[in-house]
PDB file of C-alpha atoms in Angstrom:
ATOM      1  CA  UNK A   1     114.869 133.893 156.399  1.00  0.00           C
ATOM      2  CA  UNK A   2     111.461 132.323 156.655  1.00  0.00           C
ATOM      3  CA  UNK A   3     110.250 131.432 160.116  1.00  0.00           C
ATOM      4  CA  UNK A   4     108.822 127.917 160.528  1.00  0.00           C
ATOM      5  CA  UNK A   5     106.792 126.795 163.501  1.00  0.00           C
ATOM      6  CA  UNK A   6     105.888 123.156 163.979  1.00  0.00           C
ATOM      7  CA  UNK A   7     103.053 121.814 166.104  1.00  0.00           C
ATOM      8  CA  UNK A   8     101.167 118.581 166.616  1.00  0.00           C
ATOM      9  CA  UNK A   9     103.757 116.340 168.224  1.00  0.00           C
ATOM     10  CA  UNK A  10     103.103 114.306 171.327  1.00  0.00           C
ATOM     11  CA  UNK A  11     102.877 110.883 172.915  1.00  0.00           C
ATOM     12  CA  UNK A  12     100.863 108.163 171.149  1.00  0.00           C
ATOM     13  CA  UNK A  13     100.550 104.428 171.408  1.00  0.00           C
ATOM     14  CA  UNK A  14     101.827 102.175 168.649  1.00  0.00           C
ATOM     15  CA  UNK A  15      99.266 101.991 165.852  1.00  0.00           C
ATOM     16  CA  UNK A  16      98.003 105.471 166.569  1.00  0.00           C
ATOM     17  CA  UNK A  17      98.081 108.627 164.476  1.00  0.00           C
ATOM     18  CA  UNK A  18      99.382 112.170 164.734  1.00  0.00           C
ATOM     19  CA  UNK A  19      99.231 115.132 162.385  1.00  0.00           C
ATOM     20  CA  UNK A  20     102.129 117.560 162.363  1.00  0.00           C
ATOM     21  CA  UNK A  21     101.724 121.091 161.050  1.00  0.00           C
ATOM     22  CA  UNK A  22     104.342 123.609 160.022  1.00  0.00           C
ATOM     23  CA  UNK A  23     103.345 127.227 159.567  1.00  0.00           C
ATOM     24  CA  UNK A  24     105.585 129.533 157.555  1.00  0.00           C
ATOM     25  CA  UNK A  25     105.828 133.278 157.942  1.00  0.00           C
ATOM     26  CA  UNK A  26     106.854 134.130 154.407  1.00  0.00           C
ATOM     27  CA  UNK A  27     104.518 135.241 151.608  1.00  0.00           C
ATOM     28  CA  UNK A  28     106.654 133.370 149.059  1.00  0.00           C
ATOM     29  CA  UNK A  29     106.036 130.032 150.831  1.00  0.00           C
ATOM     30  CA  UNK A  30     104.235 128.735 147.743  1.00  0.00           C
ATOM     31  CA  UNK A  31     107.460 129.032 145.690  1.00  0.00           C
ATOM     32  CA  UNK A  32     109.462 126.618 147.826  1.00  0.00           C
ATOM     33  CA  UNK A  33     109.471 122.870 148.146  1.00  0.00           C
ATOM     34  CA  UNK A  34     109.263 121.666 151.726  1.00  0.00           C
ATOM     35  CA  UNK A  35     110.551 118.716 153.662  1.00  0.00           C
ATOM     36  CA  UNK A  36     110.005 116.894 156.935  1.00  0.00           C
ATOM     37  CA  UNK A  37     113.061 115.445 158.658  1.00  0.00           C
ATOM     38  CA  UNK A  38     113.423 113.536 161.889  1.00  0.00           C
ATOM     39  CA  UNK A  39     116.219 112.816 164.303  1.00  0.00           C
ATOM     40  CA  UNK A  40     116.158 110.023 166.830  1.00  0.00           C
ATOM     41  CA  UNK A  41     118.558 109.950 169.833  1.00  0.00           C
ATOM     42  CA  UNK A  42     122.006 108.911 168.739  1.00  0.00           C
ATOM     43  CA  UNK A  43     121.110 108.940 165.060  1.00  0.00           C
ATOM     44  CA  UNK A  44     121.619 111.324 162.179  1.00  0.00           C
ATOM     45  CA  UNK A  45     118.802 113.519 160.928  1.00  0.00           C
ATOM     46  CA  UNK A  46     117.009 111.856 158.043  1.00  0.00           C
ATOM     47  CA  UNK A  47     114.597 113.032 155.370  1.00  0.00           C
ATOM     48  CA  UNK A  48     111.150 111.561 155.947  1.00  0.00           C
ATOM     49  CA  UNK A  49     109.090 113.241 153.233  1.00  0.00           C
ATOM     50  CA  UNK A  50     109.273 116.091 150.736  1.00  0.00           C
ATOM     51  CA  UNK A  51     106.754 117.936 148.613  1.00  0.00           C
ATOM     52  CA  UNK A  52     107.143 120.084 145.520  1.00  0.00           C
ATOM     53  CA  UNK A  53     106.103 123.755 145.784  1.00  0.00           C
ATOM     54  CA  UNK A  54     103.069 122.976 143.591  1.00  0.00           C
ATOM     55  CA  UNK A  55     102.161 119.758 145.493  1.00  0.00           C
ATOM     56  CA  UNK A  56     102.428 117.836 142.206  1.00  0.00           C
ATOM     57  CA  UNK A  57     105.221 115.541 143.469  1.00  0.00           C
ATOM     58  CA  UNK A  58     106.000 113.947 146.796  1.00  0.00           C
ATOM     59  CA  UNK A  59     108.766 111.753 148.174  1.00  0.00           C
ATOM     60  CA  UNK A  60     108.741 109.345 151.114  1.00  0.00           C
ATOM     61  CA  UNK A  61     111.481 107.440 152.826  1.00  0.00           C
ATOM     62  CA  UNK A  62     110.965 103.689 152.560  1.00  0.00           C
ATOM     63  CA  UNK A  63     110.510 103.451 156.321  1.00  0.00           C
ATOM     64  CA  UNK A  64     107.346 105.579 156.234  1.00  0.00           C
ATOM     65  CA  UNK A  65     105.943 104.865 152.787  1.00  0.00           C
ATOM     66  CA  UNK A  66     102.262 103.913 152.965  1.00  0.00           C
ATOM     67  CA  UNK A  67     101.929 105.247 156.527  1.00  0.00           C
ATOM     68  CA  UNK A  68     102.821 108.938 156.286  1.00  0.00           C
ATOM     69  CA  UNK A  69     101.359 111.582 153.980  1.00  0.00           C
ATOM     70  CA  UNK A  70     102.849 115.001 153.294  1.00  0.00           C
ATOM     71  CA  UNK A  71     100.598 117.785 152.033  1.00  0.00           C
ATOM     72  CA  UNK A  72     100.520 121.550 151.897  1.00  0.00           C
ATOM     73  CA  UNK A  73      98.035 124.384 151.785  1.00  0.00           C
ATOM     74  CA  UNK A  74      99.698 127.324 150.111  1.00  0.00           C
ATOM     75  CA  UNK A  75      96.767 129.593 150.959  1.00  0.00           C
ATOM     76  CA  UNK A  76      97.611 129.007 154.635  1.00  0.00           C
ATOM     77  CA  UNK A  77     101.413 128.890 154.247  1.00  0.00           C
ATOM     78  CA  UNK A  78     101.322 125.503 155.975  1.00  0.00           C
ATOM     79  CA  UNK A  79     102.733 122.052 155.314  1.00  0.00           C
ATOM     80  CA  UNK A  80     101.415 118.937 157.049  1.00  0.00           C
ATOM     81  CA  UNK A  81     102.632 115.456 157.862  1.00  0.00           C
ATOM     82  CA  UNK A  82      99.883 112.938 158.594  1.00  0.00           C
ATOM     83  CA  UNK A  83     101.367 109.977 160.396  1.00  0.00           C
ATOM     84  CA  UNK A  84      99.342 106.773 160.690  1.00  0.00           C
ATOM     85  CA  UNK A  85     100.125 103.297 161.994  1.00  0.00           C
ATOM     86  CA  UNK A  86     102.893 104.763 164.135  1.00  0.00           C
ATOM     87  CA  UNK A  87     105.649 102.489 165.392  1.00  0.00           C
ATOM     88  CA  UNK A  88     108.041 102.905 168.330  1.00  0.00           C
ATOM     89  CA  UNK A  89     110.853 103.379 165.800  1.00  0.00           C
ATOM     90  CA  UNK A  90     109.120 106.556 164.593  1.00  0.00           C
ATOM     91  CA  UNK A  91     110.027 108.165 167.897  1.00  0.00           C
ATOM     92  CA  UNK A  92     112.122 111.247 167.107  1.00  0.00           C
ATOM     93  CA  UNK A  93     112.175 115.016 166.966  1.00  0.00           C
ATOM     94  CA  UNK A  94     110.519 116.041 163.723  1.00  0.00           C
ATOM     95  CA  UNK A  95     111.588 119.149 161.824  1.00  0.00           C
ATOM     96  CA  UNK A  96     110.079 120.909 158.857  1.00  0.00           C
ATOM     97  CA  UNK A  97     112.368 122.726 156.458  1.00  0.00           C
ATOM     98  CA  UNK A  98     112.073 125.045 153.482  1.00  0.00           C
ATOM     99  CA  UNK A  99     114.210 124.440 150.394  1.00  0.00           C
ATOM    100  CA  UNK A 100     116.932 126.960 149.709  1.00  0.00           C
ATOM    101  CA  UNK A 101     116.064 127.707 146.104  1.00  0.00           C
ATOM    102  CA  UNK A 102     112.598 128.517 144.753  1.00  0.00           C
ATOM    103  CA  UNK A 103     110.954 126.367 142.109  1.00  0.00           C
ATOM    104  CA  UNK A 104     113.290 123.436 142.599  1.00  0.00           C
ATOM    105  CA  UNK A 105     112.517 119.913 143.764  1.00  0.00           C
ATOM    106  CA  UNK A 106     114.943 117.048 144.250  1.00  0.00           C
ATOM    107  CA  UNK A 107     112.696 114.410 145.792  1.00  0.00           C
ATOM    108  CA  UNK A 108     114.721 111.572 147.281  1.00  0.00           C
ATOM    109  CA  UNK A 109     117.976 113.281 146.337  1.00  0.00           C
ATOM    110  CA  UNK A 110     117.506 115.994 148.940  1.00  0.00           C
ATOM    111  CA  UNK A 111     120.001 116.374 151.731  1.00  0.00           C
ATOM    112  CA  UNK A 112     119.604 118.762 154.635  1.00  0.00           C
ATOM    113  CA  UNK A 113     122.075 121.071 152.940  1.00  0.00           C
ATOM    114  CA  UNK A 114     119.419 121.865 150.294  1.00  0.00           C
ATOM    115  CA  UNK A 115     117.194 123.472 152.940  1.00  0.00           C
ATOM    116  CA  UNK A 116     117.665 127.035 154.149  1.00  0.00           C
ATOM    117  CA  UNK A 117     115.173 127.383 156.971  1.00  0.00           C
ATOM    118  CA  UNK A 118     114.292 125.026 159.795  1.00  0.00           C
ATOM    119  CA  UNK A 119     111.648 124.853 162.454  1.00  0.00           C
ATOM    120  CA  UNK A 120     112.456 124.310 166.113  1.00  0.00           C
ATOM    121  CA  UNK A 121     111.327 120.689 166.031  1.00  0.00           C
ATOM    122  CA  UNK A 122     108.452 118.838 167.671  1.00  0.00           C
ATOM    123  CA  UNK A 123     108.834 115.643 169.699  1.00  0.00           C
ATOM    124  CA  UNK A 124     106.970 112.545 168.635  1.00  0.00           C
ATOM    125  CA  UNK A 125     107.039 109.614 171.038  1.00  0.00           C
ATOM    126  CA  UNK A 126     105.435 106.293 170.182  1.00  0.00           C
ATOM    127  CA  UNK A 127     105.007 103.851 173.043  1.00  0.00           C
ATOM    128  CA  UNK A 128     104.861 100.100 172.519  1.00  0.00           C
TER     129      UNK A 128
END
């Protein structure tokens, strides 16, 4: 099971930016699509963004479209989530996850059950 370690969370004012990183331990990282999820208190975990193993396709939830950007650097086994124009409603624990099957990509059809490995989560708090 691949180990995923997130970093980059923190406290930011509304309108600010943060960049989350997720480093993977596995050499086959480049074969797997990746996703970023978030879970706010009292709410279910939701898919925020996903990226194909080759970076050729990305998906964004409507709530973050135009503000967040997912990217990956397969040479560094790392996936990123650039978050701009942050809003208080973006406050949540953010998790990165690796898809369960190599060379597959489901975009907006992903559910958390399609992902086999999860990071520990990083807290993002946006103050108004």
